[in-house]
């Protein structure tokens, strides 16, 4: 064992990897080296002391003194002292960073204060008493340095000894049953039975036995050492064990006594109270189970109740019941196996109700729109309509108005078809068997029949629109009631939120007091009630089939559960028709959706008006295919126009918006009527002018009445008076505002035509601009054509007149003056009916007025020119000689008398005087020229006396004419003025 202590079979190392060697290539080493040395050496081949007799394999006996790489050691100071350096490094910095490192003095920082011993004075004063207390405690306590030092020394020595034991024995999983472990500890390969090796095997086994005995001694010594070190603690623990057992025995007796006392207290004081609480809890559980069963019974009756409600068209009630049942199934009856399919069944039932409501609403719309169109505009079954609308809104079927719109279009078609059928059936002239199509049957009607049919259609459409408006107003009111309910709900929530914020402090105090002051009696009273009875926040309506609670079994609060009520609040509202409605809070519609729906409903009313107008337009176009409307006379078309205008105004008043289709069709027909109206009258005027002989015509009494009807600038055709017993005779002149107008028959008819134009404007205001243009064209045509016929002498070829007389010219001028008199009245009439932006069209009347005045002036000039040519012809032959008056002046006076006779009855006296003044001026000019040619001067001689006598004869005859007595002739101008 001594030899075993002196050397170690394996080189020792402080590292944990001492038993592991790095594997090396066999070709690079002189001899093989094992990764782990064998515990037992192989058998020697010869003398033990002769190394040459041993094999090359390693052996613990032979190799224990051989040098290996693990025996290499380096002295740390020798490694640090580098002989190549010129001098030793003075400190760590030069050693690390080289000889070039130079110590420099660090400049004191300006930011750090200078620390002296005075700064630690206060700390020393505080720590000195503490140090003294520590020293006293140190002296009182047993010093452990000696014991610790001894223990440390012993520990180090034990550790050194234990390191000699191979670590394989220290492994926690060490077991000789393992073949690898057994072969590592007892290498049987070293023990061979071959001959000649017995001595070597005996030596190896002996060495192995000594090694194992040495390891055992080391372990036993260390165990004995550890026991000796802890012997005091062991004996102390044994002593404490006896004391502990005494304490446990006493404690057990005390616990047993305490349990007996507690058992007595439990029987006397607690067992009865706990039993009461247990029975109370059992009672509450029974109540809950009873209510749950009753709720299940109610839910079980949901489907029959829904079917009963659907049979009476109570869709809203059925939907509310389904929603409540669904909520109960999800909250309070969740997980009930018997109701596992009820939720899906209710969903399918809800889908079925959706289809039923849509079909019911379609049926309602059909019945409402197809009932007999009478003056009664009451809503059909308003309660049913309100219920349907609420149900559709509840299910978010917001496109239900489209169903009503489709039925509305179909009904509008049927109204026209039914009216045509009813009218055709009353007309015997139409054979419905021969003429099958309704359009062809309608085209066979005359205007009165067709007009009555159109009037009937318009009256039906008016009632139709009133009914639609009443129905849509009810739907509209329902939508707005829901919208108002949403607004009130939001306001209420805001108010509650504000109140809760104000009462938060009070609520906190109450909660604190409740938490701190809860007594058993309070808990007991709360336990009597179901949880929902105490919950006052949820308020629902009881299900329709919930049975009333019996007063003898359970009180009313105990019967109230969340399942028997619904979360939505309901409020009562009244529609414009007086139907009371219950609005629930579960209408999950936003304000935007409701407003959009209300707008769509209002738009549906506008569409109804458009549909009626469109169908009316198609009806008109069907009748107008054969040119029927264009062949109407003015009275018929005016009646048609007034009927259509009245219908348009009625629809605008009902629906509140203008529909342009019928108005456009009326405007189109009015334009065609205006064109035909104008062409007919222009053609008539042209024929009248082509046959006019330009002679004064008698004025019938009806034309005088026609002129008299135009009073105070207002134009209106007089009503036809019944034939009197004594017919009024025609008059020679037309009296207009006290003036006499001699006219031709064409002008009388032209005045009537002009008044017809104005009357059409009154009857059909939409054609005002077209009529103004056509009337301007007519007046221009009359002016130009009359000028061609009279001034241009076109009547000679057209009518066959021999010549255009002065009487023809004067009559034409007077006719033009009559038209000029009415032009301002016509202009004012049109101006009152034009829009301000259309006033520029009135310039046509100003141009016409100028053209007519120019024409009148040309006629006056023509009359003067006629007399001027006569004067030139007669006075050029005038000779101053006897007898007096001369023949020339007698002819001149004769022609002047004829002229006066021709125009005096036709033209007013003022115009006659002005005309003769112009003729007299022409006469004086020609006479002056002739006297100058004859060298007759105003010298009082004989020639002068003859001329003066002739002039006096001319003056006397001219002033003797009717209306020319006071005419200033100024005959002195015939003489040359003396210079």
PDB file of N, CA and C in Angstrom, residues 259-269:
ATOM      1  N   UNK A 259     -60.079  18.637  19.302  1.00  0.00           N
ATOM      2  CA  UNK A 259     -61.060  18.076  18.386  1.00  0.00           C
ATOM      3  C   UNK A 259     -62.343  17.672  19.102  1.00  0.00           C
ATOM      4  N   UNK A 260     -62.198  17.141  20.276  1.00  0.00           N
ATOM      5  CA  UNK A 260     -63.394  16.776  21.031  1.00  0.00           C
ATOM      6  C   UNK A 260     -64.221  18.009  21.362  1.00  0.00           C
ATOM      7  N   UNK A 261     -63.547  19.083  21.752  1.00  0.00           N
ATOM      8  CA  UNK A 261     -64.279  20.319  22.066  1.00  0.00           C
ATOM      9  C   UNK A 261     -64.948  20.894  20.809  1.00  0.00           C
ATOM     10  N   UNK A 262     -64.201  20.900  19.711  1.00  0.00           N
ATOM     11  CA  UNK A 262     -64.784  21.439  18.462  1.00  0.00           C
ATOM     12  C   UNK A 262     -65.972  20.601  18.027  1.00  0.00           C
ATOM     13  N   UNK A 263     -65.886  19.304  18.171  1.00  0.00           N
ATOM     14  CA  UNK A 263     -67.006  18.433  17.808  1.00  0.00           C
ATOM     15  C   UNK A 263     -68.241  18.763  18.630  1.00  0.00           C
ATOM     16  N   UNK A 264     -68.043  19.001  19.935  1.00  0.00           N
ATOM     17  CA  UNK A 264     -69.192  19.384  20.768  1.00  0.00           C
ATOM     18  C   UNK A 264     -69.769  20.723  20.335  1.00  0.00           C
ATOM     19  N   UNK A 265     -68.862  21.697  20.072  1.00  0.00           N
ATOM     20  CA  UNK A 265     -69.348  23.021  19.615  1.00  0.00           C
ATOM     21  C   UNK A 265     -70.098  22.888  18.303  1.00  0.00           C
ATOM     22  N   UNK A 266     -69.599  22.054  17.375  1.00  0.00           N
ATOM     23  CA  UNK A 266     -70.235  21.881  16.055  1.00  0.00           C
ATOM     24  C   UNK A 266     -71.643  21.315  16.206  1.00  0.00           C
ATOM     25  N   UNK A 267     -71.782  20.329  17.124  1.00  0.00           N
ATOM     26  CA  UNK A 267     -73.107  19.742  17.328  1.00  0.00           C
ATOM     27  C   UNK A 267     -74.068  20.719  17.972  1.00  0.00           C
ATOM     28  N   UNK A 268     -73.547  21.528  18.900  1.00  0.00           N
ATOM     29  CA  UNK A 268     -74.433  22.416  19.645  1.00  0.00           C
ATOM     30  C   UNK A 268     -74.783  23.671  18.851  1.00  0.00           C
ATOM     31  N   UNK A 269     -73.797  24.323  18.213  1.00  0.00           N
ATOM     32  CA  UNK A 269     -73.994  25.673  17.653  1.00  0.00           C
ATOM     33  C   UNK A 269     -74.082  25.697  16.120  1.00  0.00           C
TER      34      UNK A 269
END
